Amino acid sequence: ERITQAPVPPQIIDKGIPTSGLLAHLLIAKYADHLPLYRQERIFARAGVECISYTVPNDRLTPEEKATIERQVTEEYLEEKRRQEAAAEEAPTI
C-alpha cells in the first residue's frame, strides 16, 4: 500500500509559514480596522498564540510580495463585501 499526499499550494511568502488567510487578517485589521500590530500581538497572546511583532513586519516584504498580498486581501475583501450585500438583498424587510 502507498499513501500519497496532495501537493502543497503555493505560499505568498516563499518558504514562509503564514498563510494568505493569516496575512489577510493581519493586514485588514491593521489598515481597515486601524488596529496596530502591537495590539494584534496582545490579542493573539490572549488566545494563547505567540506572535512576535518583528516576525510580521511590512518593511521586510519585497515589493512583489506586498503587491501579491494587497491584491489577495483586496480580492478577498471585495468578495466578502459582495456576499454581505447579496445576503442583505435576500433578507426579508420588516
JSON list of N, CA and C in Angstrom, two decimals, residues 10-73:
[
{"chain": "A", "resi": 10, "resn": "PRO", "atom": "N", "xyz": [0.90, 26.91, -3.36]},
{"chain": "A", "resi": 10, "resn": "PRO", "atom": "CA", "xyz": [1.98, 27.90, -3.26]},
{"chain": "A", "resi": 10, "resn": "PRO", "atom": "C", "xyz": [1.70, 28.90, -2.14]},
{"chain": "A", "resi": 11, "resn": "GLN", "atom": "N", "xyz": [2.75, 29.30, -1.47]},
{"chain": "A", "resi": 11, "resn": "GLN", "atom": "CA", "xyz": [2.64, 30.25, -0.38]},
{"chain": "A", "resi": 11, "resn": "GLN", "atom": "C", "xyz": [2.88, 31.67, -0.89]},
{"chain": "A", "resi": 12, "resn": "ILE", "atom": "N", "xyz": [2.31, 32.64, -0.22]},
{"chain": "A", "resi": 12, "resn": "ILE", "atom": "CA", "xyz": [2.54, 34.04, -0.59]},
{"chain": "A", "resi": 12, "resn": "ILE", "atom": "C", "xyz": [3.99, 34.41, -0.33]},
{"chain": "A", "resi": 13, "resn": "ILE", "atom": "N", "xyz": [4.49, 34.03, 0.83]},
{"chain": "A", "resi": 13, "resn": "ILE", "atom": "CA", "xyz": [5.89, 34.27, 1.17]},
{"chain": "A", "resi": 13, "resn": "ILE", "atom": "C", "xyz": [6.61, 32.95, 0.97]},
{"chain": "A", "resi": 14, "resn": "ASP", "atom": "N", "xyz": [7.52, 32.91, 0.02]},
{"chain": "A", "resi": 14, "resn": "ASP", "atom": "CA", "xyz": [8.22, 31.68, -0.32]},
{"chain": "A", "resi": 14, "resn": "ASP", "atom": "C", "xyz": [8.88, 31.07, 0.92]},
{"chain": "A", "resi": 15, "resn": "LYS", "atom": "N", "xyz": [8.60, 29.81, 1.17]},
{"chain": "A", "resi": 15, "resn": "LYS", "atom": "CA", "xyz": [9.11, 29.06, 2.32]},
{"chain": "A", "resi": 15, "resn": "LYS", "atom": "C", "xyz": [8.66, 29.66, 3.65]},
{"chain": "A", "resi": 16, "resn": "GLY", "atom": "N", "xyz": [7.58, 30.42, 3.62]},
{"chain": "A", "resi": 16, "resn": "GLY", "atom": "CA", "xyz": [7.06, 31.03, 4.83]},
{"chain": "A", "resi": 16, "resn": "GLY", "atom": "C", "xyz": [5.94, 30.21, 5.43]},
{"chain": "A", "resi": 17, "resn": "ILE", "atom": "N", "xyz": [5.70, 30.40, 6.70]},
{"chain": "A", "resi": 17, "resn": "ILE", "atom": "CA", "xyz": [4.64, 29.67, 7.40]},
{"chain": "A", "resi": 17, "resn": "ILE", "atom": "C", "xyz": [3.29, 30.37, 7.28]},
{"chain": "A", "resi": 18, "resn": "PRO", "atom": "N", "xyz": [3.23, 31.72, 7.30]},
{"chain": "A", "resi": 18, "resn": "PRO", "atom": "CA", "xyz": [1.92, 32.38, 7.26]},
{"chain": "A", "resi": 18, "resn": "PRO", "atom": "C", "xyz": [1.14, 32.08, 5.98]},
{"chain": "A", "resi": 19, "resn": "THR", "atom": "N", "xyz": [-0.13, 31.79, 6.16]},
{"chain": "A", "resi": 19, "resn": "THR", "atom": "CA", "xyz": [-0.99, 31.53, 5.00]},
{"chain": "A", "resi": 19, "resn": "THR", "atom": "C", "xyz": [-1.59, 32.85, 4.53]},
{"chain": "A", "resi": 20, "resn": "SER", "atom": "N", "xyz": [-2.23, 32.80, 3.38]},
{"chain": "A", "resi": 20, "resn": "SER", "atom": "CA", "xyz": [-2.85, 34.02, 2.86]},
{"chain": "A", "resi": 20, "resn": "SER", "atom": "C", "xyz": [-3.96, 34.50, 3.79]},
{"chain": "A", "resi": 21, "resn": "GLY", "atom": "N", "xyz": [-4.65, 33.56, 4.44]},
{"chain": "A", "resi": 21, "resn": "GLY", "atom": "CA", "xyz": [-5.70, 33.94, 5.37]},
{"chain": "A", "resi": 21, "resn": "GLY", "atom": "C", "xyz": [-5.18, 34.73, 6.56]},
{"chain": "A", "resi": 22, "resn": "LEU", "atom": "N", "xyz": [-4.06, 34.27, 7.12]},
{"chain": "A", "resi": 22, "resn": "LEU", "atom": "CA", "xyz": [-3.47, 34.97, 8.26]},
{"chain": "A", "resi": 22, "resn": "LEU", "atom": "C", "xyz": [-2.99, 36.35, 7.85]},
{"chain": "A", "resi": 23, "resn": "LEU", "atom": "N", "xyz": [-2.30, 36.42, 6.71]},
{"chain": "A", "resi": 23, "resn": "LEU", "atom": "CA", "xyz": [-1.80, 37.71, 6.25]},
{"chain": "A", "resi": 23, "resn": "LEU", "atom": "C", "xyz": [-2.96, 38.66, 5.92]},
{"chain": "A", "resi": 24, "resn": "ALA", "atom": "N", "xyz": [-4.01, 38.13, 5.34]},
{"chain": "A", "resi": 24, "resn": "ALA", "atom": "CA", "xyz": [-5.18, 38.95, 5.05]},
{"chain": "A", "resi": 24, "resn": "ALA", "atom": "C", "xyz": [-5.77, 39.48, 6.35]},
{"chain": "A", "resi": 25, "resn": "HIS", "atom": "N", "xyz": [-5.87, 38.61, 7.36]},
{"chain": "A", "resi": 25, "resn": "HIS", "atom": "CA", "xyz": [-6.41, 39.02, 8.65]},
{"chain": "A", "resi": 25, "resn": "HIS", "atom": "C", "xyz": [-5.56, 40.14, 9.26]},
{"chain": "A", "resi": 26, "resn": "LEU", "atom": "N", "xyz": [-4.24, 39.97, 9.26]},
{"chain": "A", "resi": 26, "resn": "LEU", "atom": "CA", "xyz": [-3.35, 40.97, 9.84]},
{"chain": "A", "resi": 26, "resn": "LEU", "atom": "C", "xyz": [-3.46, 42.31, 9.12]},
{"chain": "A", "resi": 27, "resn": "LEU", "atom": "N", "xyz": [-3.47, 42.25, 7.79]},
{"chain": "A", "resi": 27, "resn": "LEU", "atom": "CA", "xyz": [-3.50, 43.49, 7.02]},
{"chain": "A", "resi": 27, "resn": "LEU", "atom": "C", "xyz": [-4.85, 44.19, 7.10]},
{"chain": "A", "resi": 28, "resn": "ILE", "atom": "N", "xyz": [-5.92, 43.43, 7.07]},
{"chain": "A", "resi": 28, "resn": "ILE", "atom": "CA", "xyz": [-7.24, 44.06, 7.20]},
{"chain": "A", "resi": 28, "resn": "ILE", "atom": "C", "xyz": [-7.39, 44.68, 8.59]},
{"chain": "A", "resi": 29, "resn": "ALA", "atom": "N", "xyz": [-6.93, 43.95, 9.61]},
{"chain": "A", "resi": 29, "resn": "ALA", "atom": "CA", "xyz": [-7.00, 44.50, 10.97]},
{"chain": "A", "resi": 29, "resn": "ALA", "atom": "C", "xyz": [-6.16, 45.77, 11.08]},
{"chain": "A", "resi": 30, "resn": "LYS", "atom": "N", "xyz": [-5.01, 45.77, 10.42]},
{"chain": "A", "resi": 30, "resn": "LYS", "atom": "CA", "xyz": [-4.12, 46.93, 10.52]},
{"chain": "A", "resi": 30, "resn": "LYS", "atom": "C", "xyz": [-4.64, 48.12, 9.72]},
{"chain": "A", "resi": 31, "resn": "TYR", "atom": "N", "xyz": [-5.04, 47.90, 8.47]},
{"chain": "A", "resi": 31, "resn": "TYR", "atom": "CA", "xyz": [-5.38, 49.02, 7.60]},
{"chain": "A", "resi": 31, "resn": "TYR", "atom": "C", "xyz": [-6.87, 49.34, 7.57]},
{"chain": "A", "resi": 32, "resn": "ALA", "atom": "N", "xyz": [-7.73, 48.34, 7.56]},
{"chain": "A", "resi": 32, "resn": "ALA", "atom": "CA", "xyz": [-9.16, 48.61, 7.50]},
{"chain": "A", "resi": 32, "resn": "ALA", "atom": "C", "xyz": [-9.73, 48.91, 8.89]},
{"chain": "A", "resi": 33, "resn": "ASP", "atom": "N", "xyz": [-9.25, 48.16, 9.90]},
{"chain": "A", "resi": 33, "resn": "ASP", "atom": "CA", "xyz": [-9.76, 48.34, 11.26]},
{"chain": "A", "resi": 33, "resn": "ASP", "atom": "C", "xyz": [-8.86, 49.24, 12.10]},
{"chain": "A", "resi": 34, "resn": "HIS", "atom": "N", "xyz": [-7.74, 49.70, 11.52]},
{"chain": "A", "resi": 34, "resn": "HIS", "atom": "CA", "xyz": [-6.80, 50.60, 12.20]},
{"chain": "A", "resi": 34, "resn": "HIS", "atom": "C", "xyz": [-6.31, 50.03, 13.53]},
{"chain": "A", "resi": 35, "resn": "LEU", "atom": "N", "xyz": [-5.97, 48.75, 13.52]},
{"chain": "A", "resi": 35, "resn": "LEU", "atom": "CA", "xyz": [-5.51, 48.05, 14.71]},
{"chain": "A", "resi": 35, "resn": "LEU", "atom": "C", "xyz": [-4.00, 47.79, 14.57]},
{"chain": "A", "resi": 36, "resn": "PRO", "atom": "N", "xyz": [-3.16, 48.52, 15.30]},
{"chain": "A", "resi": 36, "resn": "PRO", "atom": "CA", "xyz": [-1.71, 48.36, 15.16]},
{"chain": "A", "resi": 36, "resn": "PRO", "atom": "C", "xyz": [-1.25, 46.94, 15.47]},
{"chain": "A", "resi": 37, "resn": "LEU", "atom": "N", "xyz": [-0.09, 46.59, 14.93]},
{"chain": "A", "resi": 37, "resn": "LEU", "atom": "CA", "xyz": [0.43, 45.24, 15.12]},
{"chain": "A", "resi": 37, "resn": "LEU", "atom": "C", "xyz": [0.66, 44.90, 16.59]},
{"chain": "A", "resi": 38, "resn": "TYR", "atom": "N", "xyz": [1.09, 45.88, 17.39]},
{"chain": "A", "resi": 38, "resn": "TYR", "atom": "CA", "xyz": [1.34, 45.56, 18.80]},
{"chain": "A", "resi": 38, "resn": "TYR", "atom": "C", "xyz": [0.04, 45.19, 19.52]},
{"chain": "A", "resi": 39, "resn": "ARG", "atom": "N", "xyz": [-1.09, 45.77, 19.10]},
{"chain": "A", "resi": 39, "resn": "ARG", "atom": "CA", "xyz": [-2.37, 45.40, 19.71]},
{"chain": "A", "resi": 39, "resn": "ARG", "atom": "C", "xyz": [-2.81, 44.02, 19.22]},
{"chain": "A", "resi": 40, "resn": "GLN", "atom": "N", "xyz": [-2.57, 43.76, 17.94]},
{"chain": "A", "resi": 40, "resn": "GLN", "atom": "CA", "xyz": [-2.89, 42.44, 17.42]},
{"chain": "A", "resi": 40, "resn": "GLN", "atom": "C", "xyz": [-2.06, 41.37, 18.14]},
{"chain": "A", "resi": 41, "resn": "GLU", "atom": "N", "xyz": [-0.81, 41.69, 18.42]},
{"chain": "A", "resi": 41, "resn": "GLU", "atom": "CA", "xyz": [0.05, 40.77, 19.15]},
{"chain": "A", "resi": 41, "resn": "GLU", "atom": "C", "xyz": [-0.55, 40.45, 20.52]},
{"chain": "A", "resi": 42, "resn": "ARG", "atom": "N", "xyz": [-1.08, 41.45, 21.21]},
{"chain": "A", "resi": 42, "resn": "ARG", "atom": "CA", "xyz": [-1.72, 41.23, 22.52]},
{"chain": "A", "resi": 42, "resn": "ARG", "atom": "C", "xyz": [-2.97, 40.36, 22.39]},
{"chain": "A", "resi": 43, "resn": "ILE", "atom": "N", "xyz": [-3.75, 40.60, 21.34]},
{"chain": "A", "resi": 43, "resn": "ILE", "atom": "CA", "xyz": [-4.96, 39.80, 21.11]},
{"chain": "A", "resi": 43, "resn": "ILE", "atom": "C", "xyz": [-4.59, 38.34, 20.88]},
{"chain": "A", "resi": 44, "resn": "PHE", "atom": "N", "xyz": [-3.57, 38.10, 20.04]},
{"chain": "A", "resi": 44, "resn": "PHE", "atom": "CA", "xyz": [-3.12, 36.73, 19.80]},
{"chain": "A", "resi": 44, "resn": "PHE", "atom": "C", "xyz": [-2.61, 36.10, 21.10]},
{"chain": "A", "resi": 45, "resn": "ALA", "atom": "N", "xyz": [-1.89, 36.89, 21.93]},
{"chain": "A", "resi": 45, "resn": "ALA", "atom": "CA", "xyz": [-1.35, 36.37, 23.19]},
{"chain": "A", "resi": 45, "resn": "ALA", "atom": "C", "xyz": [-2.48, 35.93, 24.11]},
{"chain": "A", "resi": 46, "resn": "ARG", "atom": "N", "xyz": [-3.58, 36.69, 24.16]},
{"chain": "A", "resi": 46, "resn": "ARG", "atom": "CA", "xyz": [-4.73, 36.29, 24.99]},
{"chain": "A", "resi": 46, "resn": "ARG", "atom": "C", "xyz": [-5.33, 34.98, 24.52]},
{"chain": "A", "resi": 47, "resn": "ALA", "atom": "N", "xyz": [-5.21, 34.73, 23.21]},
{"chain": "A", "resi": 47, "resn": "ALA", "atom": "CA", "xyz": [-5.73, 33.48, 22.66]},
{"chain": "A", "resi": 47, "resn": "ALA", "atom": "C", "xyz": [-4.73, 32.34, 22.77]},
{"chain": "A", "resi": 48, "resn": "GLY", "atom": "N", "xyz": [-3.55, 32.65, 23.35]},
{"chain": "A", "resi": 48, "resn": "GLY", "atom": "CA", "xyz": [-2.54, 31.61, 23.53]},
{"chain": "A", "resi": 48, "resn": "GLY", "atom": "C", "xyz": [-1.63, 31.41, 22.34]},
{"chain": "A", "resi": 49, "resn": "VAL", "atom": "N", "xyz": [-1.64, 32.36, 21.40]},
{"chain": "A", "resi": 49, "resn": "VAL", "atom": "CA", "xyz": [-0.80, 32.26, 20.21]},
{"chain": "A", "resi": 49, "resn": "VAL", "atom": "C", "xyz": [0.35, 33.24, 20.35]},
{"chain": "A", "resi": 50, "resn": "GLU", "atom": "N", "xyz": [1.58, 32.70, 20.33]},
{"chain": "A", "resi": 50, "resn": "GLU", "atom": "CA", "xyz": [2.74, 33.58, 20.43]},
{"chain": "A", "resi": 50, "resn": "GLU", "atom": "C", "xyz": [3.03, 34.17, 19.07]},
{"chain": "A", "resi": 51, "resn": "CYS", "atom": "N", "xyz": [2.99, 35.48, 18.98]},
{"chain": "A", "resi": 51, "resn": "CYS", "atom": "CA", "xyz": [3.23, 36.19, 17.73]},
{"chain": "A", "resi": 51, "resn": "CYS", "atom": "C", "xyz": [4.14, 37.36, 18.03]},
{"chain": "A", "resi": 52, "resn": "ILE", "atom": "N", "xyz": [5.37, 37.24, 17.65]},
{"chain": "A", "resi": 52, "resn": "ILE", "atom": "CA", "xyz": [6.32, 38.31, 17.92]},
{"chain": "A", "resi": 52, "resn": "ILE", "atom": "C", "xyz": [6.20, 39.32, 16.79]},
{"chain": "A", "resi": 53, "resn": "SER", "atom": "N", "xyz": [6.04, 40.59, 17.14]},
{"chain": "A", "resi": 53, "resn": "SER", "atom": "CA", "xyz": [5.74, 41.62, 16.13]},
{"chain": "A", "resi": 53, "resn": "SER", "atom": "C", "xyz": [6.78, 41.70, 15.03]},
{"chain": "A", "resi": 54, "resn": "TYR", "atom": "N", "xyz": [8.04, 41.41, 15.33]},
{"chain": "A", "resi": 54, "resn": "TYR", "atom": "CA", "xyz": [9.03, 41.53, 14.26]},
{"chain": "A", "resi": 54, "resn": "TYR", "atom": "C", "xyz": [8.98, 40.36, 13.28]},
{"chain": "A", "resi": 55, "resn": "THR", "atom": "N", "xyz": [8.12, 39.39, 13.52]},
{"chain": "A", "resi": 55, "resn": "THR", "atom": "CA", "xyz": [8.01, 38.29, 12.56]},
{"chain": "A", "resi": 55, "resn": "THR", "atom": "C", "xyz": [7.03, 38.61, 11.44]},
{"chain": "A", "resi": 56, "resn": "VAL", "atom": "N", "xyz": [6.26, 39.69, 11.58]},
{"chain": "A", "resi": 56, "resn": "VAL", "atom": "CA", "xyz": [5.30, 40.05, 10.53]},
{"chain": "A", "resi": 56, "resn": "VAL", "atom": "C", "xyz": [5.41, 41.51, 10.10]},
{"chain": "A", "resi": 57, "resn": "PRO", "atom": "N", "xyz": [6.61, 42.07, 10.01]},
{"chain": "A", "resi": 57, "resn": "PRO", "atom": "CA", "xyz": [6.68, 43.48, 9.64]},
{"chain": "A", "resi": 57, "resn": "PRO", "atom": "C", "xyz": [6.50, 43.68, 8.14]},
{"chain": "A", "resi": 58, "resn": "ASN", "atom": "N", "xyz": [5.93, 44.81, 7.81]},
{"chain": "A", "resi": 58, "resn": "ASN", "atom": "CA", "xyz": [5.72, 45.15, 6.41]},
{"chain": "A", "resi": 58, "resn": "ASN", "atom": "C", "xyz": [7.02, 45.46, 5.68]},
{"chain": "A", "resi": 59, "resn": "ASP", "atom": "N", "xyz": [7.99, 46.04, 6.39]},
{"chain": "A", "resi": 59, "resn": "ASP", "atom": "CA", "xyz": [9.19, 46.50, 5.71]},
{"chain": "A", "resi": 59, "resn": "ASP", "atom": "C", "xyz": [10.12, 45.38, 5.27]},
{"chain": "A", "resi": 60, "resn": "ARG", "atom": "N", "xyz": [9.87, 44.16, 5.67]},
{"chain": "A", "resi": 60, "resn": "ARG", "atom": "CA", "xyz": [10.72, 43.04, 5.25]},
{"chain": "A", "resi": 60, "resn": "ARG", "atom": "C", "xyz": [10.20, 42.35, 4.00]},
{"chain": "A", "resi": 61, "resn": "LEU", "atom": "N", "xyz": [9.03, 42.73, 3.54]},
{"chain": "A", "resi": 61, "resn": "LEU", "atom": "CA", "xyz": [8.46, 42.12, 2.34]},
{"chain": "A", "resi": 61, "resn": "LEU", "atom": "C", "xyz": [9.01, 42.83, 1.11]},
{"chain": "A", "resi": 62, "resn": "THR", "atom": "N", "xyz": [9.23, 42.06, 0.05]},
{"chain": "A", "resi": 62, "resn": "THR", "atom": "CA", "xyz": [9.65, 42.65, -1.21]},
{"chain": "A", "resi": 62, "resn": "THR", "atom": "C", "xyz": [8.44, 43.36, -1.83]},
{"chain": "A", "resi": 63, "resn": "PRO", "atom": "N", "xyz": [8.66, 44.28, -2.74]},
{"chain": "A", "resi": 63, "resn": "PRO", "atom": "CA", "xyz": [7.53, 44.94, -3.40]},
{"chain": "A", "resi": 63, "resn": "PRO", "atom": "C", "xyz": [6.59, 43.95, -4.08]},
{"chain": "A", "resi": 64, "resn": "GLU", "atom": "N", "xyz": [7.14, 42.89, -4.65]},
{"chain": "A", "resi": 64, "resn": "GLU", "atom": "CA", "xyz": [6.30, 41.88, -5.30]},
{"chain": "A", "resi": 64, "resn": "GLU", "atom": "C", "xyz": [5.42, 41.16, -4.27]},
{"chain": "A", "resi": 65, "resn": "GLU", "atom": "N", "xyz": [6.01, 40.83, -3.12]},
{"chain": "A", "resi": 65, "resn": "GLU", "atom": "CA", "xyz": [5.24, 40.17, -2.07]},
{"chain": "A", "resi": 65, "resn": "GLU", "atom": "C", "xyz": [4.14, 41.09, -1.54]},
{"chain": "A", "resi": 66, "resn": "LYS", "atom": "N", "xyz": [4.47, 42.37, -1.34]},
{"chain": "A", "resi": 66, "resn": "LYS", "atom": "CA", "xyz": [3.47, 43.33, -0.89]},
{"chain": "A", "resi": 66, "resn": "LYS", "atom": "C", "xyz": [2.32, 43.44, -1.89]},
{"chain": "A", "resi": 67, "resn": "ALA", "atom": "N", "xyz": [2.68, 43.53, -3.19]},
{"chain": "A", "resi": 67, "resn": "ALA", "atom": "CA", "xyz": [1.65, 43.65, -4.22]},
{"chain": "A", "resi": 67, "resn": "ALA", "atom": "C", "xyz": [0.75, 42.42, -4.25]},
{"chain": "A", "resi": 68, "resn": "THR", "atom": "N", "xyz": [1.37, 41.23, -4.11]},
{"chain": "A", "resi": 68, "resn": "THR", "atom": "CA", "xyz": [0.59, 39.99, -4.11]},
{"chain": "A", "resi": 68, "resn": "THR", "atom": "C", "xyz": [-0.36, 39.95, -2.92]},
{"chain": "A", "resi": 69, "resn": "ILE", "atom": "N", "xyz": [0.14, 40.30, -1.75]},
{"chain": "A", "resi": 69, "resn": "ILE", "atom": "CA", "xyz": [-0.69, 40.30, -0.54]},
{"chain": "A", "resi": 69, "resn": "ILE", "atom": "C", "xyz": [-1.82, 41.32, -0.67]},
{"chain": "A", "resi": 70, "resn": "GLU", "atom": "N", "xyz": [-1.48, 42.52, -1.12]},
{"chain": "A", "resi": 70, "resn": "GLU", "atom": "CA", "xyz": [-2.51, 43.56, -1.25]},
{"chain": "A", "resi": 70, "resn": "GLU", "atom": "C", "xyz": [-3.58, 43.14, -2.25]},
{"chain": "A", "resi": 71, "resn": "ARG", "atom": "N", "xyz": [-3.17, 42.51, -3.34]},
{"chain": "A", "resi": 71, "resn": "ARG", "atom": "CA", "xyz": [-4.14, 42.06, -4.35]},
{"chain": "A", "resi": 71, "resn": "ARG", "atom": "C", "xyz": [-5.05, 41.00, -3.76]},
{"chain": "A", "resi": 72, "resn": "GLN", "atom": "N", "xyz": [-4.47, 40.02, -3.06]},
{"chain": "A", "resi": 72, "resn": "GLN", "atom": "CA", "xyz": [-5.29, 38.95, -2.48]},
{"chain": "A", "resi": 72, "resn": "GLN", "atom": "C", "xyz": [-6.21, 39.48, -1.39]},
{"chain": "A", "resi": 73, "resn": "VAL", "atom": "N", "xyz": [-5.69, 40.36, -0.56]},
{"chain": "A", "resi": 73, "resn": "VAL", "atom": "CA", "xyz": [-6.52, 40.93, 0.50]},
{"chain": "A", "resi": 73, "resn": "VAL", "atom": "C", "xyz": [-7.67, 41.72, -0.11]}
]
